[in-house]
CSV table of C-alpha atoms and ligand atoms in Angstrom, one decimal:
chain,number,residue,atom,x,y,z
Q,1056,MET,CA,-0.2,0.0,0.4
Q,1057,LYS,CA,1.1,3.6,-0.7
Q,1058,ILE,CA,1.6,5.5,2.6
Q,1059,LEU,CA,1.8,9.5,2.3
Q,1060,ILE,CA,2.4,11.6,4.8
Q,1061,ALA,CA,1.9,14.8,3.9
Q,1062,THR,CA,3.1,17.3,6.8
Q,1063,GLN,CA,3.4,21.2,6.3
Q,1064,LYS,CA,4.6,21.6,9.1
Q,1065,PRO,CA,6.9,18.4,9.8
Q,1066,PHE,CA,7.4,15.8,12.3
Q,1067,SER,CA,11.1,15.4,13.6
Q,1068,GLU,CA,13.4,13.1,11.5
Q,1069,ALA,CA,13.8,10.4,14.4
Q,1070,ALA,CA,9.9,10.4,14.3
Q,1071,ILE,CA,9.6,10.2,11.2
Q,1072,HIS,CA,12.7,7.6,10.4
Q,1073,ASP,CA,11.0,5.3,12.8
Q,1074,ILE,CA,7.4,6.0,10.9
Q,1075,HIS,CA,9.2,5.2,7.6
Q,1076,GLU,CA,11.0,1.4,10.1
Q,1077,MET,CA,7.2,0.5,10.8
Q,1078,LEU,CA,5.4,1.1,8.2
Q,1079,GLU,CA,8.4,-0.1,5.3
Q,1080,ALA,CA,8.2,-3.5,7.7
Q,1081,SER,CA,5.1,-3.9,7.1
Q,1082,GLY,CA,5.1,-4.3,4.1
Q,1083,HIS,CA,3.9,-0.8,2.7
Q,1084,ASP,CA,5.6,1.7,1.0
Q,1085,VAL,CA,6.0,5.4,1.8
Q,1086,GLU,CA,6.2,9.4,0.4
Q,1087,LEU,CA,7.2,12.1,2.5
Q,1088,LEU,CA,5.0,15.7,1.3
Q,1089,GLU,CA,6.4,18.1,3.6
Q,1090,LYS,CA,6.5,21.7,4.1
Q,1091,TYR,CA,3.8,21.5,0.4
Q,1092,PRO,CA,2.7,25.1,-0.2
Q,1093,GLY,CA,-0.9,24.0,-0.4
Q,1094,GLU,CA,-4.4,21.7,-1.8
Q,1095,ALA,CA,-2.5,21.1,-5.2
Q,1096,GLU,CA,0.7,19.5,-4.2
Q,1097,LEU,CA,-1.2,17.8,-1.8
Q,1098,ILE,CA,-4.1,16.5,-4.4
Q,1099,GLU,CA,-1.1,15.4,-6.4
Q,1100,ALA,CA,0.8,13.6,-4.3
Q,1101,ALA,CA,-2.2,11.8,-2.8
Q,1102,LYS,CA,-3.6,11.1,-6.3
Q,1103,ASP,CA,-2.3,7.1,-5.6
Q,1104,ALA,CA,-2.3,6.7,-1.7
Q,1105,GLU,CA,-4.1,4.4,0.2
Q,1106,ALA,CA,-3.3,5.9,3.5
Q,1107,LEU,CA,-2.9,9.1,4.6
Q,1108,ILE,CA,-1.2,10.3,7.9
Q,1109,ILE,CA,-1.5,14.4,8.2
Q,1110,ARG,CA,-1.2,16.6,11.4
Q,1111,SER,CA,-2.9,20.5,11.0
Q,1112,ASP,CA,-2.9,19.9,6.7
Q,1113,LYS,CA,-6.2,20.8,5.2
Q,1114,VAL,CA,-8.2,17.3,3.6
Q,1115,THR,CA,-10.6,19.0,1.4
Q,1116,PRO,CA,-13.4,17.5,-0.8
Q,1117,ALA,CA,-11.6,18.4,-3.6
Q,1118,VAL,CA,-8.1,15.7,-2.3
Q,1119,MET,CA,-10.9,13.2,-1.2
Q,1120,ALA,CA,-12.5,12.5,-4.6
Q,1121,ALA,CA,-8.6,13.2,-7.0
Q,1122,ALA,CA,-7.2,10.7,-3.6
Q,1123,LYS,CA,-8.9,7.6,-5.3
Q,1124,ASP,CA,-7.1,4.9,-3.7
Q,1125,LEU,CA,-7.4,6.3,-0.7
Q,1126,LYS,CA,-8.8,4.3,2.6
Q,1127,ILE,CA,-8.0,6.0,5.3
Q,1128,VAL,CA,-6.9,9.6,6.6
Q,1129,VAL,CA,-5.2,9.5,10.1
Q,1130,ARG,CA,-4.8,12.9,11.9
Q,1131,ALA,CA,-1.7,12.2,14.2
Q,1132,GLY,CA,-2.8,14.8,17.1
Q,1133,ALA,CA,-6.4,15.9,18.6
Q,1134,GLY,CA,-8.7,18.1,17.0
Q,1135,PHE,CA,-9.8,17.1,13.4
Q,1136,ASP,CA,-11.9,19.6,12.4
Q,1137,ASN,CA,-9.0,20.4,9.0
Q,1138,VAL,CA,-10.5,17.0,7.9
Q,1139,ASP,CA,-14.1,17.0,5.8
Q,1140,LEU,CA,-15.4,13.9,7.7
Q,1141,ALA,CA,-19.0,14.5,5.8
Q,1142,ALA,CA,-16.8,14.1,2.3
Q,1143,ALA,CA,-14.5,11.5,3.9
Q,1144,THR,CA,-18.1,8.9,4.8
Q,1145,GLU,CA,-20.1,9.8,1.3
Q,1146,HIS,CA,-15.6,8.7,-0.5
Q,1147,GLY,CA,-15.4,6.1,2.0
Q,1148,ILE,CA,-13.0,6.8,4.0
Q,1149,VAL,CA,-12.6,6.2,7.1
Q,1150,VAL,CA,-11.1,9.0,9.5
Q,1151,GLU,CA,-9.2,8.6,12.3
Q,1152,ASN,CA,-7.2,10.6,15.2
Q,1153,THR,CA,-4.7,9.7,17.6
Q,1154,PRO,CA,-6.4,10.9,21.3
Q,1155,GLY,CA,-3.5,11.3,24.2
Q,1156,GLN,CA,-0.4,11.8,21.8
Q,1157,ASN,CA,0.4,14.7,22.1
Q,1158,SER,CA,-1.9,16.0,25.4
Q,1159,ASN,CA,1.5,16.6,27.5
Q,1160,ALA,CA,3.2,18.6,25.3
Q,1161,VAL,CA,0.2,20.8,24.6
Q,1162,ALA,CA,-0.4,21.3,28.6
Q,1163,GLU,CA,3.2,22.5,29.1
Q,1164,LEU,CA,2.9,24.8,26.6
Q,1165,ALA,CA,-0.6,26.4,28.3
Q,1166,ILE,CA,1.6,26.4,31.8
Q,1167,ALA,CA,4.3,28.1,30.4
Q,1168,LEU,CA,1.9,30.5,28.7
Q,1169,MET,CA,0.0,31.1,32.0
Q,1170,ILE,CA,3.7,32.0,33.4
Q,1171,PHE,CA,5.1,34.0,30.2
Q,1172,ALA,CA,1.4,36.5,30.8
Q,1173,ALA,CA,2.1,36.4,34.6
Q,1174,ARG,CA,5.7,38.0,33.9
Q,1175,THR,CA,4.7,40.4,31.6
Q,1176,GLN,CA,6.7,38.4,28.6
Q,1177,PHE,CA,9.4,38.6,30.6
Q,1178,THR,CA,10.0,41.8,30.7
Q,1179,PRO,CA,11.3,43.8,34.1
Q,1180,SER,CA,8.3,44.8,34.4
Q,1181,THR,CA,6.9,43.3,38.2
Q,1182,GLY,CA,5.2,40.9,37.3
Q,1183,SER,CA,3.1,38.0,40.1
Q,1184,GLU,CA,3.1,34.4,40.1
Q,1185,ILE,CA,0.6,31.5,40.1
Q,1186,GLN,CA,0.6,30.1,42.8
Q,1187,GLY,CA,-2.1,30.7,44.9
Q,1188,LYS,CA,-4.6,31.7,41.6
Q,1189,ARG,CA,-8.0,30.6,40.5
Q,1190,LEU,CA,-7.3,28.3,36.9
Q,1191,GLY,CA,-10.7,27.9,34.9
Q,1192,ILE,CA,-10.3,25.0,32.6
Q,1193,GLN,CA,-12.8,24.5,29.9
Q,1194,ALA,CA,-12.8,20.8,28.5
Q,1195,PHE,CA,-11.4,18.5,31.1
Q,1196,GLY,CA,-9.7,15.8,28.6
Q,1197,ASN,CA,-6.6,14.8,27.7
Q,1198,VAL,CA,-4.9,17.9,27.6
Q,1199,GLY,CA,-7.4,19.9,30.1
Q,1200,ARG,CA,-6.8,17.2,33.1
Q,1201,LEU,CA,-3.0,17.3,32.3
Q,1202,VAL,CA,-3.1,21.4,32.1
Q,1203,GLY,CA,-5.2,20.7,35.9
Q,1204,ALA,CA,-2.7,18.4,37.4
Q,1205,LYS,CA,0.5,20.1,37.3
Q,1206,ALA,CA,-1.0,23.5,37.4
Q,1207,LYS,CA,-2.3,22.6,40.9
Q,1208,ALA,CA,1.9,21.3,41.5
Q,1209,LEU,CA,2.3,24.9,41.8
Q,1210,GLY,CA,-0.4,26.0,43.8
Q,1211,MET,CA,-3.1,27.1,41.7
Q,1212,GLU,CA,-6.7,26.3,42.8
Q,1213,ILE,CA,-8.5,24.7,40.3
Q,1214,SER,CA,-11.8,24.4,38.9
Q,1215,ALA,CA,-13.6,22.2,35.6
Q,1216,LEU,CA,-16.1,22.9,33.8
Q,1217,ASP,CA,-16.7,19.7,31.2
Q,1218,PRO,CA,-20.9,19.3,30.1
Q,1219,PHE,CA,-19.4,15.4,29.3
Q,1220,LEU,CA,-18.0,14.4,32.2
Q,1221,LYS,CA,-20.0,14.1,35.9
Q,1222,ASP,CA,-19.1,15.8,38.4
Q,1223,GLU,CA,-17.0,12.8,40.4
Q,1224,GLN,CA,-15.4,12.6,36.9
Q,1225,ILE,CA,-14.1,16.1,37.5
Q,1226,VAL,CA,-13.3,15.6,41.4
Q,1227,GLU,CA,-11.4,12.7,40.0
Q,1228,GLY,CA,-9.2,14.5,37.9
Q,1229,GLY,CA,-8.6,16.8,40.6
Q,1230,ALA,CA,-10.7,19.7,40.1
Q,1231,LYS,CA,-13.9,21.6,41.2
Q,1232,PRO,CA,-16.5,20.8,38.7
Q,1233,VAL,CA,-18.3,24.1,37.8
Q,1234,HIS,CA,-22.0,24.0,36.2
Q,1235,SER,CA,-22.0,27.0,33.1
Q,1236,LEU,CA,-19.3,28.9,31.6
Q,1237,GLU,CA,-20.4,32.3,33.4
Q,1238,GLU,CA,-19.0,30.9,36.5
Q,1239,LEU,CA,-16.3,29.4,35.3
Q,1240,TYR,CA,-15.2,32.3,33.6
Q,1241,SER,CA,-16.6,34.9,36.9
Q,1242,THR,CA,-14.3,33.3,38.8
Q,1243,SER,CA,-10.6,32.2,37.0
Q,1244,ASP,CA,-8.0,34.0,37.3
Q,1245,TYR,CA,-6.8,32.3,34.6
Q,1246,LEU,CA,-8.9,30.2,31.8
Q,1247,SER,CA,-7.1,27.5,29.5
Q,1248,ILE,CA,-9.1,26.6,26.8
Q,1249,HIS,CA,-9.7,22.9,25.4
Q,1250,ILE,CA,-12.5,22.9,23.4
Q,1251,PRO,CA,-12.2,21.5,20.4
Q,1252,ALA,CA,-13.6,23.7,17.2
Q,1253,LEU,CA,-16.8,22.3,16.1
Q,1254,PRO,CA,-19.8,25.2,14.5
Q,1255,SER,CA,-21.2,25.0,18.4
Q,1256,THR,CA,-18.0,26.3,19.6
Q,1257,ILE,CA,-16.5,28.0,17.0
Q,1258,LYS,CA,-16.6,32.1,18.0
Q,1259,SER,CA,-18.5,31.2,21.2
Q,1260,ILE,CA,-15.6,32.9,23.3
Q,1261,GLY,CA,-15.2,36.7,23.1
Q,1262,TYR,CA,-16.7,40.1,24.7
Q,1263,ASP,CA,-19.8,38.6,27.0
Q,1264,LEU,CA,-17.7,36.0,29.0
Q,1265,MET,CA,-14.2,38.0,28.6
Q,1266,MET,CA,-16.1,40.5,30.4
Q,1267,LYS,CA,-17.2,38.4,33.6
Q,1268,MET,CA,-13.2,37.4,34.0
Q,1269,PRO,CA,-12.1,38.5,37.2
Q,1270,LYS,CA,-9.6,41.4,38.1
Q,1271,GLY,CA,-6.6,40.9,36.4
Q,1272,ALA,CA,-7.9,37.6,34.0
Q,1273,CYS,CA,-5.8,36.3,31.2
Q,1274,LEU,CA,-7.4,34.1,28.9
Q,1275,VAL,CA,-5.3,31.0,27.5
Q,1276,ASN,CA,-6.1,29.4,24.3
Q,1277,THR,CA,-4.1,26.3,23.4
Q,1278,ALA,CA,-7.3,24.7,21.7
Q,1279,ARG,CA,-7.6,26.3,17.9
Q,1280,LYS,CA,-8.4,30.1,17.0
Q,1281,GLU,CA,-11.2,29.9,15.4
Q,1282,VAL,CA,-13.4,29.4,19.0
Q,1283,ILE,CA,-12.8,32.8,20.0
Q,1284,ASP,CA,-15.0,35.8,18.0
Q,1285,GLU,CA,-12.1,37.5,18.2
Q,1286,GLU,CA,-13.9,41.4,17.5
Q,1287,GLY,CA,-15.3,41.2,21.2
Q,1288,LEU,CA,-11.9,40.1,22.2
Q,1289,ALA,CA,-10.7,43.5,21.2
Q,1290,ARG,CA,-13.9,44.9,23.0
Q,1291,ALA,CA,-13.2,43.5,26.2
Q,1292,LEU,CA,-9.5,44.7,26.4
Q,1293,GLU,CA,-10.0,47.3,25.0
Q,1294,GLU,CA,-12.7,47.9,27.5
Q,1295,ARG,CA,-10.4,46.4,30.6
Q,1296,PRO,CA,-7.5,47.6,30.4
Q,1297,ASP,CA,-6.6,44.7,33.6
Q,1298,LEU,CA,-7.6,42.0,31.1
Q,1299,LYS,CA,-4.6,39.6,28.9
Q,1300,TYR,CA,-4.9,37.4,26.4
Q,1301,PHE,CA,-2.1,34.5,25.4
Q,1302,ALA,CA,-2.4,32.1,22.9
Q,1303,ASP,CA,-1.5,29.4,20.2
Q,1304,VAL,CA,-1.7,30.4,17.8
Q,1305,ALA,CA,-2.3,34.3,16.0
Q,1306,PRO,CA,-5.6,35.5,16.1
Q,1307,ASP,CA,-6.2,36.8,12.2
Q,1308,ASN,CA,-6.2,40.4,14.1
Q,1309,TYR,CA,-3.4,39.4,16.1
Q,1310,ALA,CA,-1.2,42.7,15.1
Q,1311,GLU,CA,-3.7,44.6,15.7
Q,1312,LEU,CA,-4.3,43.3,18.9
Q,1313,ARG,CA,-0.8,43.6,19.6
Q,1314,GLU,CA,-0.1,47.2,18.3
Q,1315,ARG,CA,-3.3,49.0,20.4
Q,1316,PHE,CA,-2.6,46.1,24.0
Q,1317,GLY,CA,1.1,45.7,23.6
Q,1318,LEU,CA,2.0,43.1,26.0
Q,1319,ARG,CA,-1.9,42.4,27.4
Q,1320,VAL,CA,-1.7,39.9,24.3
Q,1321,PHE,CA,0.9,37.4,22.7
Q,1322,ALA,CA,0.5,34.8,20.0
Q,1323,THR,CA,2.8,32.3,18.7
Q,1324,PRO,CA,2.9,32.8,14.6
Q,1325,LYS,CA,2.7,28.9,14.1
Q,1326,LYS,CA,0.7,26.4,15.8
Q,1327,MET,CA,3.4,24.5,18.2
Q,1328,GLY,CA,1.5,23.3,21.8
Q,1329,ALA,CA,2.7,19.8,19.7
Q,1330,GLN,CA,5.7,20.9,18.5
Q,1331,THR,CA,8.3,18.7,20.5
Q,1332,ALA,CA,10.4,15.7,19.7
Q,1333,GLU,CA,8.2,13.3,22.3
Q,1334,ALA,CA,5.2,14.7,20.7
Q,1335,ASN,CA,5.9,13.9,17.1
Q,1336,MET,CA,6.8,10.1,18.3
Q,1337,ASN,CA,4.2,9.8,20.1
Q,1338,ALA,CA,1.4,10.7,17.6
Q,1339,GLY,CA,3.5,9.6,14.3
Q,1340,VAL,CA,4.2,6.8,15.2
Q,1341,ALA,CA,0.6,6.1,17.1
Q,1342,ALA,CA,-1.1,7.4,13.1
Q,1343,ALA,CA,1.4,4.5,11.8
Q,1344,ARG,CA,0.5,1.9,14.1
Q,1345,GLN,CA,-3.2,2.6,13.7
Q,1346,ILE,CA,-2.4,2.5,9.7
Q,1347,ILE,CA,-1.0,-1.0,10.4
Q,1348,ASN,CA,-3.5,-2.3,12.6
Q,1349,PHE,CA,-6.5,-0.9,9.7
Q,1350,PHE,CA,-5.2,-2.6,6.3
Q,1351,ALA,CA,-4.0,-6.1,8.8
Q,1352,THR,CA,-7.0,-6.9,10.7
Q,1353,GLY,CA,-9.5,-3.8,9.2
Q,1354,ASP,CA,-9.0,-2.0,13.1
Q,1355,ARG,CA,-10.7,1.0,13.1
Q,1356,LYS,CA,-11.2,2.1,17.1
Q,1357,PHE,CA,-10.0,5.3,16.9
Q,1358,GLN,CA,-12.6,6.1,14.0
Q,1359,VAL,CA,-14.3,9.9,14.0
Q,1360,ASN,CA,-16.4,10.0,11.0
Q,1361,LYS,CA,-18.8,6.4,12.4
U,784,LIG,C1,-4.3,19.6,17.9
U,784,LIG,O1,-5.0,19.3,17.9
U,784,LIG,O2,-3.9,17.5,18.1
U,784,LIG,C2,-2.9,19.9,18.1
U,784,LIG,O3,-3.3,21.7,17.8
U,784,LIG,C3,-1.7,19.3,17.1
U,784,LIG,O4,-2.0,20.0,15.9
U,784,LIG,P1,0.1,20.3,14.4
U,784,LIG,O5,-0.3,18.5,15.0
U,784,LIG,O6,-0.5,20.5,13.6
U,784,LIG,O7,0.8,20.2,15.6
């Protein structure tokens, strides 16, 4: 089978080496397409591929229509908002993710962003400590739980909102359960977002929620830029000179926000939460293993377009 690894943001060399070795040992041919400019190059490379390993690469209806032999797409990572699931299902293509494999890397970045914000982006002005501050976690999944555990060890008070979990499960994860966004935002000095980008969550966080945040609060977004209502964010930052927004990755209006609000905003230029050697290896190897199992036994444990 031809397996195409298509990554605009490449995996580490070590991860590529191990992915290659595993797939080839199982009798598959591997092709690598890295740092490609856009859809046209992906369409060309995917047209005779039977499996595709991607990261945040966009797998559009046009890619799937052109890839006539494609049977499986594995998103090496958690969020699969970059894959058109309806088109995949229509073409009989299985889509999987590799949940949990890069969570620790993202959780570490969320903590780093909090400290970076508390220390005014490592400028000499007097900052603050995160110990003793209240951290609200919006969605208590793989990443949210890790952020909570790390923040607790740093002396923060943790609360979490997750409509898919029972209170007992949130308590078991070390957080105090909270039952509404209003309550979460109004009681959090730091608010860490871990929701996926879905039609129901896109632009769901903006002016109203930010204005509920306590004095000096910081919104930390290592999820997706799309969940933020950027106009609302700018309005809240304007009206509340005490609020901060720290994110992986940059909102579309980042240049304007930086100009207007300076060190109260920060965003990574390229999404880098999962960009560690360990996360590359974990997610990449998991993707290879899932493809091997799919072709060998029909295993679809991680299918997301059921
Ligand atoms: C994810 O959804 O797993 C993360 O956002 C990582 O995305 P990346 O593989 O593009 O870094």
